[in-house]
Each structure stands twice: as structure tokens, then as C-alpha cells.
mmCIF file of C-alpha atoms and ligand atoms in Angstrom:
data_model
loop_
_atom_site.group_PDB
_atom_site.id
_atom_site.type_symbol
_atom_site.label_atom_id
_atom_site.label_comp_id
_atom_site.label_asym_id
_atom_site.label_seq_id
_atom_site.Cartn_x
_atom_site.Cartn_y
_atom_site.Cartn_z
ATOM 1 C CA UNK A 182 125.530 33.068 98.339
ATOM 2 C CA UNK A 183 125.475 36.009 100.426
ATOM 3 C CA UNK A 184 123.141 35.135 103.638
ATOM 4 C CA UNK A 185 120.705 38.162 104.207
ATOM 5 C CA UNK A 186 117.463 38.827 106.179
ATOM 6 C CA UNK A 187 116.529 42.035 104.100
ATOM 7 C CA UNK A 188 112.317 42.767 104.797
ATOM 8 C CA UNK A 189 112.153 39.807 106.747
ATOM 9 C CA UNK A 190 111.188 40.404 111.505
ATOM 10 C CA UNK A 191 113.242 38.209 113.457
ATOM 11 C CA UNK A 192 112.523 37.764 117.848
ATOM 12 C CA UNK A 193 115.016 36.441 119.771
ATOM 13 C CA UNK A 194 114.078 35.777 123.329
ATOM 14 C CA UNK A 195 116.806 36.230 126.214
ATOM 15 C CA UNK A 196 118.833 39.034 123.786
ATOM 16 C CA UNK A 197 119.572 40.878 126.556
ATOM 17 C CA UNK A 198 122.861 39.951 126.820
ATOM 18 C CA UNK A 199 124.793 36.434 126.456
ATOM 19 C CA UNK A 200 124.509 34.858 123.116
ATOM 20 C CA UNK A 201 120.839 36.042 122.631
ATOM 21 C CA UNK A 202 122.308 39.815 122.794
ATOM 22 C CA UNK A 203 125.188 38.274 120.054
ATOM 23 C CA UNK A 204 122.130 36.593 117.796
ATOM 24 C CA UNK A 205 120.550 39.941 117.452
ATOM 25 C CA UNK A 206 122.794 41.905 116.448
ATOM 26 C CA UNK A 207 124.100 39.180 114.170
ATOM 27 C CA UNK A 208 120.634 39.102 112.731
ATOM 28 C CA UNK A 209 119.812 43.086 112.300
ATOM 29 C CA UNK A 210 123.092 43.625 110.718
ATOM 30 C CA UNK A 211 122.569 41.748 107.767
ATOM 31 C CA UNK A 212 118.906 43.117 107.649
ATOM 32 C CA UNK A 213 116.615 41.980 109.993
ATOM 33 C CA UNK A 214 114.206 43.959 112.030
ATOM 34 C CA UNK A 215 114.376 42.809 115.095
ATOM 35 C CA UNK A 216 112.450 42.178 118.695
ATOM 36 C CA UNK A 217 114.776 42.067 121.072
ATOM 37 C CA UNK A 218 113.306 39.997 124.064
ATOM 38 C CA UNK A 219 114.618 40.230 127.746
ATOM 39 C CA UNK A 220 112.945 40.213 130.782
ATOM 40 C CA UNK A 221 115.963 40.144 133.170
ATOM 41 C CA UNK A 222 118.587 41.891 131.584
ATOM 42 C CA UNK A 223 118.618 45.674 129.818
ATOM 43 C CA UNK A 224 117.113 45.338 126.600
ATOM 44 C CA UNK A 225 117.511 48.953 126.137
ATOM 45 C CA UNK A 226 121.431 48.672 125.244
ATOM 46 C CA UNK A 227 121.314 46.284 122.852
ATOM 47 C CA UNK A 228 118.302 48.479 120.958
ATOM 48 C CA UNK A 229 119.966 51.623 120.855
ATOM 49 C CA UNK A 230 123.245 49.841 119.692
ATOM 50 C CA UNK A 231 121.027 48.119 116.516
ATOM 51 C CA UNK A 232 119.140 51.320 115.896
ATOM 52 C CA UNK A 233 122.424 53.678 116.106
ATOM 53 C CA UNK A 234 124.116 51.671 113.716
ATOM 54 C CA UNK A 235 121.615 51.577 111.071
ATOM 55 C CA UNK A 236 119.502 48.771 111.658
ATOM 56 C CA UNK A 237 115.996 48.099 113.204
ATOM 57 C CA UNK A 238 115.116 47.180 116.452
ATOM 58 C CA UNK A 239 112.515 47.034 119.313
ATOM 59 C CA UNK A 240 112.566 46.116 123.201
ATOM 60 C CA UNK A 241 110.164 43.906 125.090
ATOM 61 C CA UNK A 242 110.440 43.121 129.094
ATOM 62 C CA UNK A 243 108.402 39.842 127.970
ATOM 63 C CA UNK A 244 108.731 36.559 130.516
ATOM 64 C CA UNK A 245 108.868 34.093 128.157
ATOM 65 C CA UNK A 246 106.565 31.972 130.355
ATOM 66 C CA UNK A 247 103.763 33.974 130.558
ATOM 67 C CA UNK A 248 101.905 32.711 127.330
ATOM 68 C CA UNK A 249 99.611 35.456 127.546
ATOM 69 C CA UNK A 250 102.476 37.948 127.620
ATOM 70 C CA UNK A 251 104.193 35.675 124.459
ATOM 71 C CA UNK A 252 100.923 36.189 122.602
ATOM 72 C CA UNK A 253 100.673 39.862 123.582
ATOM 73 C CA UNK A 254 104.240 40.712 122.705
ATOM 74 C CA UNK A 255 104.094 38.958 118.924
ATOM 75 C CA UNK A 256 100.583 39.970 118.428
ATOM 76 C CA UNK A 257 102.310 43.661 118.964
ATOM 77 C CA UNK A 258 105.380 43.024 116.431
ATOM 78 C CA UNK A 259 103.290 41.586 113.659
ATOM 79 C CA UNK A 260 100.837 44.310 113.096
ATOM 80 C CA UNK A 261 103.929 46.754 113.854
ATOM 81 C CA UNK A 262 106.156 45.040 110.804
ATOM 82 C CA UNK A 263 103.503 42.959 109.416
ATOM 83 C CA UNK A 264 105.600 39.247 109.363
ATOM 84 C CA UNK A 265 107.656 37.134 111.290
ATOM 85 C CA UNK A 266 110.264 35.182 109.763
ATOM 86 C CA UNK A 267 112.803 34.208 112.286
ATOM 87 C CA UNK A 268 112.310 32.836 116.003
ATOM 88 C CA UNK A 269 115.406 32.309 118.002
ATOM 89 C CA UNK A 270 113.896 30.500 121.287
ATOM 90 C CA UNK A 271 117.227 31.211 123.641
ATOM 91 C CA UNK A 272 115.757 32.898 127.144
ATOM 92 C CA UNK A 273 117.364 30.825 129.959
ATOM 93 C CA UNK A 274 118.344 30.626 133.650
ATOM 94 C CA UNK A 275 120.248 27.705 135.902
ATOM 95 C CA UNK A 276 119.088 25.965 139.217
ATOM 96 C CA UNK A 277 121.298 23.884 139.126
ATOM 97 C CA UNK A 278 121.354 21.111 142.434
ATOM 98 C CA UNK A 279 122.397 17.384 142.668
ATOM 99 C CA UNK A 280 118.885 15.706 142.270
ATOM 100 C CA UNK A 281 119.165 14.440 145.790
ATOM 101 C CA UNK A 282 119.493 18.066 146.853
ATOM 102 C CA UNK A 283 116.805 19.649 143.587
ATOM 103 C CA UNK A 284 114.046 21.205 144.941
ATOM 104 C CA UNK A 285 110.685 20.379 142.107
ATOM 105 C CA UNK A 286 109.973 24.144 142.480
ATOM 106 C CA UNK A 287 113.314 24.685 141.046
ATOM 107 C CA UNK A 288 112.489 21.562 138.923
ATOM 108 C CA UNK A 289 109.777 22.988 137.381
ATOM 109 C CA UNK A 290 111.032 26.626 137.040
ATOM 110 C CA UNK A 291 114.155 25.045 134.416
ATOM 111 C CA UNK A 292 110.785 23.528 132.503
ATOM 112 C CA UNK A 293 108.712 26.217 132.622
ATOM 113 C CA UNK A 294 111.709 28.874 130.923
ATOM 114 C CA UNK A 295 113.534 26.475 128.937
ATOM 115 C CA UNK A 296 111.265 24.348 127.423
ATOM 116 C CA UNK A 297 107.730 26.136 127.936
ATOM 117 C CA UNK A 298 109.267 29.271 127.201
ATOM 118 C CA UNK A 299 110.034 28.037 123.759
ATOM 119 C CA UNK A 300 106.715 26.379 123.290
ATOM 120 C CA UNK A 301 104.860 29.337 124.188
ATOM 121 C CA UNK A 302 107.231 32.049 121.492
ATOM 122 C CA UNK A 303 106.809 28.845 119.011
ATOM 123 C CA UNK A 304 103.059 28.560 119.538
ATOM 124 C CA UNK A 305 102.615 32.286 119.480
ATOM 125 C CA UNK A 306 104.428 32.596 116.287
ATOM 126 C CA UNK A 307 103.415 29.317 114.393
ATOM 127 C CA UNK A 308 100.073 31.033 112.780
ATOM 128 C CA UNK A 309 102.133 33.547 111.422
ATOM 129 C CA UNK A 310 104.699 31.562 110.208
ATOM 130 C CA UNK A 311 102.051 29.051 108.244
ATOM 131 C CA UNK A 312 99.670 31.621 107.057
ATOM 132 C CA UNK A 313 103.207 33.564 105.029
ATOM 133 C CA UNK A 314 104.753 30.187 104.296
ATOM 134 C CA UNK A 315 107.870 30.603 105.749
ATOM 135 C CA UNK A 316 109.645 30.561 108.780
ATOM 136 C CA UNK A 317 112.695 29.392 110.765
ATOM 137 C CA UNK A 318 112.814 28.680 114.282
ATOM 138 C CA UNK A 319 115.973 27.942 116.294
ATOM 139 C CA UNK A 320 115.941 26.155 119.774
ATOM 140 C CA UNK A 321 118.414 26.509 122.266
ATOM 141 C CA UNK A 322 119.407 23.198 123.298
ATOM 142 C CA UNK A 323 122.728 22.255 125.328
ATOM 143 C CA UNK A 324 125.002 19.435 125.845
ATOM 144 C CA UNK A 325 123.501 18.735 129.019
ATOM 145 C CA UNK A 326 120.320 17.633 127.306
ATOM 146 C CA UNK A 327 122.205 15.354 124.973
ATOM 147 C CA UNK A 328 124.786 14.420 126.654
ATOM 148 C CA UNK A 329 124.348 15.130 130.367
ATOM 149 C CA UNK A 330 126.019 17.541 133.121
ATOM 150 C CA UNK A 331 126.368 16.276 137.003
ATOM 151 C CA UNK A 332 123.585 19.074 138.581
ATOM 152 C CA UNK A 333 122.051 19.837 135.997
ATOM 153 C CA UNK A 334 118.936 17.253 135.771
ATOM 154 C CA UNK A 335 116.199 19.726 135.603
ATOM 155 C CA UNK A 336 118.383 22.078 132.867
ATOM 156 C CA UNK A 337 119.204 18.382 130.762
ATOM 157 C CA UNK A 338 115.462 17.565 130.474
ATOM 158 C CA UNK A 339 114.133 20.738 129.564
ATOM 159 C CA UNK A 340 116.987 21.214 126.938
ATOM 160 C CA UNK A 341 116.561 17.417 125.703
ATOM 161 C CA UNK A 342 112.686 17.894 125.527
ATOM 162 C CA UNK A 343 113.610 20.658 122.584
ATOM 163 C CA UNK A 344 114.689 17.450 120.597
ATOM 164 C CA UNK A 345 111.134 15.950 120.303
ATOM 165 C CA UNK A 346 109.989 19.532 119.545
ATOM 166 C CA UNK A 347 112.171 20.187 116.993
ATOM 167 C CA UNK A 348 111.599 16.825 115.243
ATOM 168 C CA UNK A 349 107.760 17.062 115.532
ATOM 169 C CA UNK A 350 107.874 20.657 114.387
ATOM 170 C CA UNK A 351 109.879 20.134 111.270
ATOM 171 C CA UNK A 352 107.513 16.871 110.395
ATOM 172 C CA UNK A 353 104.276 19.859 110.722
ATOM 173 C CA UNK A 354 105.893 22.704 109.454
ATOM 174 C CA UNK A 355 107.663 20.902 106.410
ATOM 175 C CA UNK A 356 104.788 21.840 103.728
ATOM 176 C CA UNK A 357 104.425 25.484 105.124
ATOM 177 C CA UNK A 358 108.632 25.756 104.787
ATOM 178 C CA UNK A 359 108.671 26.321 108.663
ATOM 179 C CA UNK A 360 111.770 24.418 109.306
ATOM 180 C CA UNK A 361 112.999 24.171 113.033
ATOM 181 C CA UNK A 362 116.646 23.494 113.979
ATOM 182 C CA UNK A 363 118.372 23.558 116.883
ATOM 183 C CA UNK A 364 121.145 24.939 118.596
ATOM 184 C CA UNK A 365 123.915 23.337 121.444
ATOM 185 C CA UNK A 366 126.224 26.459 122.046
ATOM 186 C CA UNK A 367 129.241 26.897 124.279
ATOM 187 C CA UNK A 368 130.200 30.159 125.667
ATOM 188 C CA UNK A 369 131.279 32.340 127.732
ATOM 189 C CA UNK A 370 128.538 34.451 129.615
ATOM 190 C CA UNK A 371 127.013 34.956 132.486
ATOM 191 C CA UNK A 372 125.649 31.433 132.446
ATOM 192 C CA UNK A 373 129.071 30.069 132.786
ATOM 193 C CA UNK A 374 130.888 32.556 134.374
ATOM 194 C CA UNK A 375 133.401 31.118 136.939
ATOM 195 C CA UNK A 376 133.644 27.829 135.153
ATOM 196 C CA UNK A 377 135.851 28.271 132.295
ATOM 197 C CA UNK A 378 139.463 29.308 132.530
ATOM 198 C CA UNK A 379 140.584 32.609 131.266
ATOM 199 C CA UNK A 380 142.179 31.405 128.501
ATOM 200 C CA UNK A 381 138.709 29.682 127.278
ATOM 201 C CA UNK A 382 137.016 32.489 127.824
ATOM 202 C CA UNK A 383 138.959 34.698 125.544
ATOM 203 C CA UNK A 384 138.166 31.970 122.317
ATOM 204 C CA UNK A 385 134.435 31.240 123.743
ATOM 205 C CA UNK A 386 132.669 34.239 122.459
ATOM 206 C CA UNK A 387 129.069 34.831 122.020
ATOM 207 C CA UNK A 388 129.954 36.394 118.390
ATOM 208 C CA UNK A 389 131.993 33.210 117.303
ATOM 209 C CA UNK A 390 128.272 31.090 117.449
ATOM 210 C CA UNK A 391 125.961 33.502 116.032
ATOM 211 C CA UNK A 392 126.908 32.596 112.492
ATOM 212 C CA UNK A 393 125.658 29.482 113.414
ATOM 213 C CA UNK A 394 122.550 30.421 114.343
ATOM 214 C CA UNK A 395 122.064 32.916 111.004
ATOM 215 C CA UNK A 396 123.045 29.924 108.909
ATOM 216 C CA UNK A 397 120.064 27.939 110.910
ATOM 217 C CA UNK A 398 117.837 30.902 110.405
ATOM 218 C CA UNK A 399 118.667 31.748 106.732
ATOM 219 C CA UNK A 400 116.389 31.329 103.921
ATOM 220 C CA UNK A 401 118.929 28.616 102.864
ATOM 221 C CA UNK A 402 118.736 26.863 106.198
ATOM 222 C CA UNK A 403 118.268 23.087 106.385
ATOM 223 C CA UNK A 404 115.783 21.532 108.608
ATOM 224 C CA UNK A 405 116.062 19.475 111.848
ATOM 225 C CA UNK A 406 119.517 19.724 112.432
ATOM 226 C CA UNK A 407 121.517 19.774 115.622
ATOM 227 C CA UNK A 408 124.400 22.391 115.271
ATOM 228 C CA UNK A 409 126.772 21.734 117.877
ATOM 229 C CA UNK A 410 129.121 25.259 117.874
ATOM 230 C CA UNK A 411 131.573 26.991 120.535
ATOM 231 C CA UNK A 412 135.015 29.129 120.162
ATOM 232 C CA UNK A 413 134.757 29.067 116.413
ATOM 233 C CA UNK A 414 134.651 25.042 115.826
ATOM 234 C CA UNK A 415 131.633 23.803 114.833
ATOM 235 C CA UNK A 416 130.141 20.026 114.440
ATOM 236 C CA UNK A 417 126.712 18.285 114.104
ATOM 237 C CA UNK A 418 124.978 15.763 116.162
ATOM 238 C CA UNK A 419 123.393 13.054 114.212
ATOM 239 C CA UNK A 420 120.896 10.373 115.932
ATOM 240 C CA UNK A 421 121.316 7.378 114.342
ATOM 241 C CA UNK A 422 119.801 3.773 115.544
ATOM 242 C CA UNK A 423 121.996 0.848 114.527
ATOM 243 C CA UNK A 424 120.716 -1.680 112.118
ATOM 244 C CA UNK A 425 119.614 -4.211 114.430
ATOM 245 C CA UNK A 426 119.278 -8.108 114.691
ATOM 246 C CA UNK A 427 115.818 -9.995 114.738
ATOM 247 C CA UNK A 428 115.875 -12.643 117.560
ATOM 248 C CA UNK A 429 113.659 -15.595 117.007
ATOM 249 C CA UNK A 430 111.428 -16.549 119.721
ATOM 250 C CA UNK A 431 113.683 -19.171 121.882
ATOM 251 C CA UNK A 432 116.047 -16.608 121.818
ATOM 252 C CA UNK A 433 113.625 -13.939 122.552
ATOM 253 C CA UNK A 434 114.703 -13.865 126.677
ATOM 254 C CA UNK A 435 116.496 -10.860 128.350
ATOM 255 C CA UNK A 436 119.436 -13.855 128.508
ATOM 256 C CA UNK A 437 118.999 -13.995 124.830
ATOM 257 C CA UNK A 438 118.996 -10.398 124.598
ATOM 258 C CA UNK A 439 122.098 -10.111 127.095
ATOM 259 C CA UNK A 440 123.877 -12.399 124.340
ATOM 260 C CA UNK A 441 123.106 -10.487 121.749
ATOM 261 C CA UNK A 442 123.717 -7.348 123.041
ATOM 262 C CA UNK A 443 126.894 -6.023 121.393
ATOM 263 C CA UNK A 444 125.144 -7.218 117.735
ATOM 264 C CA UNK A 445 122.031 -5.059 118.729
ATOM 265 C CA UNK A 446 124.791 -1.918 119.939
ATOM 266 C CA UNK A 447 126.961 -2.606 116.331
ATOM 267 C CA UNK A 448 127.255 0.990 115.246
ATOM 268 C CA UNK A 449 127.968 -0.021 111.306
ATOM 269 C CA UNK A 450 125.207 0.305 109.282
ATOM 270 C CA UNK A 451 123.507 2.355 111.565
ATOM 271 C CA UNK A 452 120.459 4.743 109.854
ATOM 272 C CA UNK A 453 119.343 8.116 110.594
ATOM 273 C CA UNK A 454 115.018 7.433 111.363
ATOM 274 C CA UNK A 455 112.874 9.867 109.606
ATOM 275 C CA UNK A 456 109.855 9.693 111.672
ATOM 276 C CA UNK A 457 108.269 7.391 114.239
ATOM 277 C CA UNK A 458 106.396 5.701 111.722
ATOM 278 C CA UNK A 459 109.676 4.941 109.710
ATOM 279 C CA UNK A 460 111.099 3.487 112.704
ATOM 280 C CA UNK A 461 107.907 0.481 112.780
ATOM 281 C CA UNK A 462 108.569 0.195 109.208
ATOM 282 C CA UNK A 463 112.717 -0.737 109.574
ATOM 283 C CA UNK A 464 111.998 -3.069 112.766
ATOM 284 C CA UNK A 465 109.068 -5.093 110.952
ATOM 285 C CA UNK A 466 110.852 -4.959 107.702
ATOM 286 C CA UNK A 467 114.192 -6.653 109.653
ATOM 287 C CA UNK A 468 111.868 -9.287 110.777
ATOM 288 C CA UNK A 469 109.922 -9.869 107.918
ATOM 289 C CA UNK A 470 113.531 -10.351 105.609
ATOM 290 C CA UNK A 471 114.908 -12.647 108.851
ATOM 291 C CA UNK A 472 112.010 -14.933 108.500
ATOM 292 C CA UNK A 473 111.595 -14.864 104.845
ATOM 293 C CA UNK A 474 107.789 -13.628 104.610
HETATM 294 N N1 LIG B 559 126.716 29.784 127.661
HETATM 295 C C1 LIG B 559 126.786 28.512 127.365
HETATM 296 O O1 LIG B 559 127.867 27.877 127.391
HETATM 297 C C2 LIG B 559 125.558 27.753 126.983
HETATM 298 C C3 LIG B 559 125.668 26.375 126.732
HETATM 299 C C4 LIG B 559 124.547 25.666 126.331
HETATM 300 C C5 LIG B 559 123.355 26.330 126.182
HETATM 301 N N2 LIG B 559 123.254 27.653 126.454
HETATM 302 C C6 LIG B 559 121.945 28.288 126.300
HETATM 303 O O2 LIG B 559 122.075 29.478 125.563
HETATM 304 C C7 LIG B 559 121.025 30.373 125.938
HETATM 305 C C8 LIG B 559 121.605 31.739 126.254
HETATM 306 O O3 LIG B 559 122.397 31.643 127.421
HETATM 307 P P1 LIG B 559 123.623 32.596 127.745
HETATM 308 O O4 LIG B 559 124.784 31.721 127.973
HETATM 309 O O5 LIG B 559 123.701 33.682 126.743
HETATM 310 O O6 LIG B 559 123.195 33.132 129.200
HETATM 311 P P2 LIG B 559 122.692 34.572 129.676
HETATM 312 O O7 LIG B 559 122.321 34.387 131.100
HETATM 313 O O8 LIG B 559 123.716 35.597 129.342
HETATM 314 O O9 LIG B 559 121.423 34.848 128.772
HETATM 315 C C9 LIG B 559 120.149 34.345 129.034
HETATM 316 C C10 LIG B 559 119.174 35.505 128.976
HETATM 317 O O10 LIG B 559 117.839 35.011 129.109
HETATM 318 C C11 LIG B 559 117.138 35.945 129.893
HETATM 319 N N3 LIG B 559 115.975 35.300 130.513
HETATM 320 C C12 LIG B 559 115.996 34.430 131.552
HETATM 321 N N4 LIG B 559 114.739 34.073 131.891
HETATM 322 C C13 LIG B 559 113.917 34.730 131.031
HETATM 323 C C14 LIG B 559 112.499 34.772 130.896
HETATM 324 N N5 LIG B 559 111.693 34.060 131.701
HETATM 325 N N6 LIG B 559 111.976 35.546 129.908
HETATM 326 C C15 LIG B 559 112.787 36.281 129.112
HETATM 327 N N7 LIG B 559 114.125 36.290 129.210
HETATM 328 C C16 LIG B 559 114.683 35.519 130.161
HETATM 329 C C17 LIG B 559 118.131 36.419 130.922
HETATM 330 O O11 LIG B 559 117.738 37.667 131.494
HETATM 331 C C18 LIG B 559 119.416 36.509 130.112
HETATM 332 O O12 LIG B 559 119.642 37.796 129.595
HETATM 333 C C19 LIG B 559 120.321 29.705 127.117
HETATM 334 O O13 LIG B 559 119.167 29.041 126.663
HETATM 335 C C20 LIG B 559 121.323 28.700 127.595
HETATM 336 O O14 LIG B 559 120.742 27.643 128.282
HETATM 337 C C21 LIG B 559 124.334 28.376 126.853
#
């Protein structure tokens, strides 16, 4: 099945350049009108380049963390094209610093783009999206949220915060089909300039992700899924919690816990948790089959 965005508006924040610049053109050329958001870099290029070759396009200079700007700028798009379908959340900028050496200014600035910036084009959007009954929104996570980067403590939280967004948003959005994935790209841009080798470089394109991100965005697209994608490859991340022992109450100690430590960390049989709730419901229902009532 072909993928195709044909009638539907699509804003991708950061699209400037980068991957965001790679996302929208991905997304007008099979169809999309699209907002092409950027307050640092030209957004003029990457307009003119979607409008010249037959697709749809418009520019904002919006800072993604200015809500009032966020609300503005969609506000503007929806009475201009009447819908948005697609949000690609993907504006970002580095401060990176040892965390003995981070300043909180530059803390808090990491927060306020990454993570706020994506809460406010979310928020801004999220009327629209449940009033048509449809939408897809990609976050722009990162291995350094999941996984973790030396420097990069204020980047890691802001990009592992997207996590509990995502997973709250696709619990919320699930009966207005909203559904929320989320991105961890590798590539080479101005974000990583000087860090990869040539050689790297040359197979970590912006345009070898994108389809990644159209898949996430497509009317086909699943829900709540980490896409892990870079130089072509792509993977996905699954959270899983393993199974789990109940530990009766003499050997309910952090000694007895110590003991029992690699049974607790035994990766077979571990589950994918649907929800908080589901996650009260496997530990009582362990304990409740362990002691037989
Ligand atoms: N390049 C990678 O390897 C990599 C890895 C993991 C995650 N990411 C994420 O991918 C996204 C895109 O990064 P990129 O590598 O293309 O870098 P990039 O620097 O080329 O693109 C980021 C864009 O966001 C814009 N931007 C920054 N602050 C903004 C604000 N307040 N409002 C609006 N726009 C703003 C910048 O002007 C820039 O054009 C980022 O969220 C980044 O954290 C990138």
C-alpha cells in the first residue's frame, strides 16, 4: 500500500535544515501541505524548493517555546488549510556540559526546546486533531534519553521525558485515532557535525530516516512505538519489565532482595506493560497466584 498524505497539513518544527528540513520534504512530496517551522535556520529555502517542485508549503520564524507564538502559528495554518493531520515535534539545540560543569540556565533551556517545545506544538494542535478524529504526532527522542550520552544530562532528560508523553498521549488520543510515536534518529547535521568520521557521514543522511518518520506519520501508522533509525538500518526499542518473583515477608529485606536479585533481573518471560494501571494488576496478580488467594 502506497503511503500518501494527499489533502491532509502536516508542521514540522526545526525544518529548517537537519532532518526536520529532510521530514518536510519527505512529507510534501507524497502530498502533504506543509508548515515548515524554523526559527534559527532559513525556512525560506526549503519553501521555495517544496513549492517549485510542485508541492505546498509555508514558512514560520516560530520559537517553539513561546506557547503563545505555537498557538498563533497553528491557529494561522488551520483556518489557512482548514486541518492538521501530521505533527513532527523535531526543533532542537545542544548545551551540552559535564553536570559538574552544566549551568541550570543551560539546564533549563534543553527543557524548555526539547521537551516544552513539543508540549506546546502538541497542545496547540491536540483540539484540532480530536475535533477531525485523526492525527499523528511524532516526537523526536534520542539515544541519549534512552540510553545515555557523557554531557549530555540536560539533552537525555528532556529527550527521555518524550517517553511518558508519548505513552500518555497515545492512552488519550487512542479513541480520537491520534496516535503518537516517537522517533531516535542518527545523523549527520549540524547537531553532530565534527563527531562522526567522514566515512559515517556519507551513509548518515537526513533522507535515509525520513521514511521512518512518514511510516510513523502515515494513515497506516501504529501507535506508541519507538523507531530507532540511522544510515538506512532501522530497529525498535521495546520496554519490557521482566516477570518478576513475589518474596514472602521474612524474605522481604533489601538482603532478601540482594539474593534475589538476578531472579527479579531474569529477562525471559519478560512483558511489554500497557498502562500504569496494568502494571498494579501483573504485580498483585504475581502475589495473589504465589500465595494461593
Ligand atoms: N542528528 C542526530 O544524530 C540526532 C540524534 C538524535 C536526535 N536528534 C534530534 O533530531 C532533531 C533534529 O536535529 P538535527 O540533527 O536535524 O539538527 P539541526 O540543528 O540541523 O536541526 C534542528 C533545527 O531546530 C531549529 N530550532 C532550534 N531551536 C528552535 C526553536 N526554539 N524553535 C524553532 N526551531 C528551533 C534549529 O534552527 C535547527 O534548524 C533534534 O530534535 C535532535 O535532538 C538528532
Amino acid at each position: 500500500l502506497e503511503v500518501r498524505f494527499d489533502g491532509q497539513v502536516a508542521i514540522v518544527t526545526g525544518a529548517g535544515g537537519g532532518l526536520g528540513r529532510s521530514h518536510a520534504i519527505g512529507l510534501a512530496a507524497r502530498g502533504a501541505k506543509v508548515l515548515v517551522v524554523d526559527v534559527g535556520a532559513d525556512v525560506d529555502e526549503v519553501v521555495d524548493g517544496i513549492n517549485a517542485s510542485g508541492g505546498e508549503a509555508l514558512g514560520s520564524s516560530t520559537d517553539v517555546t513561546d506557547f503563545g507564538a505555537v498557538h498563533t502559528a497553528v491557529d494561522a495554518v488551520f483556518r489557512h488549510w482548514g486541518r492538521v493531520d501530521v505533527l513532527v515535534n523535531n526543533a532542537g539545540i545542544l548545551r551540552d556540559k559535564s553536570f559538574a560543569k552544566m549551568d541550570m540556565a543551560d539546564f533549563q533551556k534543553v527543557m524548555d526546546v526539547h521537551l516544552m517545545g513539543s508540549v506546546h506544538f502538541t497542545k496547540a494542535v491536540w483540539g484540532i486533531m480530536r475535533q477531525q478524529n485523526y492525527g499523528r504526532i511524532v516526537m523526536t527522542s534520542s539515544s541519549s534519553g534512552l540510553y545515555g550520552n557523557y554531557g549530555q544530562s540536560n539533552y537525555g532528560s528532556a529527550k527521555a521525558a518524550m517517553l511518558g508523553l508519548m505513552n500518555t498521549l497515545h492512552l488519550e488520543g487512542e479513541k480520537y485515532d491520534i496516535r503518537v510515536n516517537m522517533l531516535m534518529p542518527t545523523a549527520a547535521t549540524n547537531m553532530t557535525r565534527g563527531l562522526l568520521t567522514p566515512a559515517d557521514e556519507q551513509l548518515l543522511t537526513p533522507e535515509s530516516i525520513t521514511p521512518g518518520v512518514l511510516f510513523l506519520a502515515s494513515p497506516e501508522a501504529p501507535s506508541r512505538v519507538i523507531l530507532s533509525a540511522g544510515a538506512g538500518s532501522f530497529a525498535r526499542v521495546i520496554v519490557l519489565e521482566t516477570a518478576g518473583i513475589y518474596l514472602p515477608e521474612s524474605q522481604r529485606t533489601p538482603e532478601g532482595i540482594a539474593e534475589a536479585f538476578h531472579k527479579i533481573s531474569d529477562p525471559t518471560s519478560a512483558v511489554s506493560v500497557a498502562t500504569a494501571f496494568a502494571q498494579i494488576e501483573k504485580l498483585v496478580t504475581l502475589t495473589r497466584t504465589s500465595i494461593g488467594r
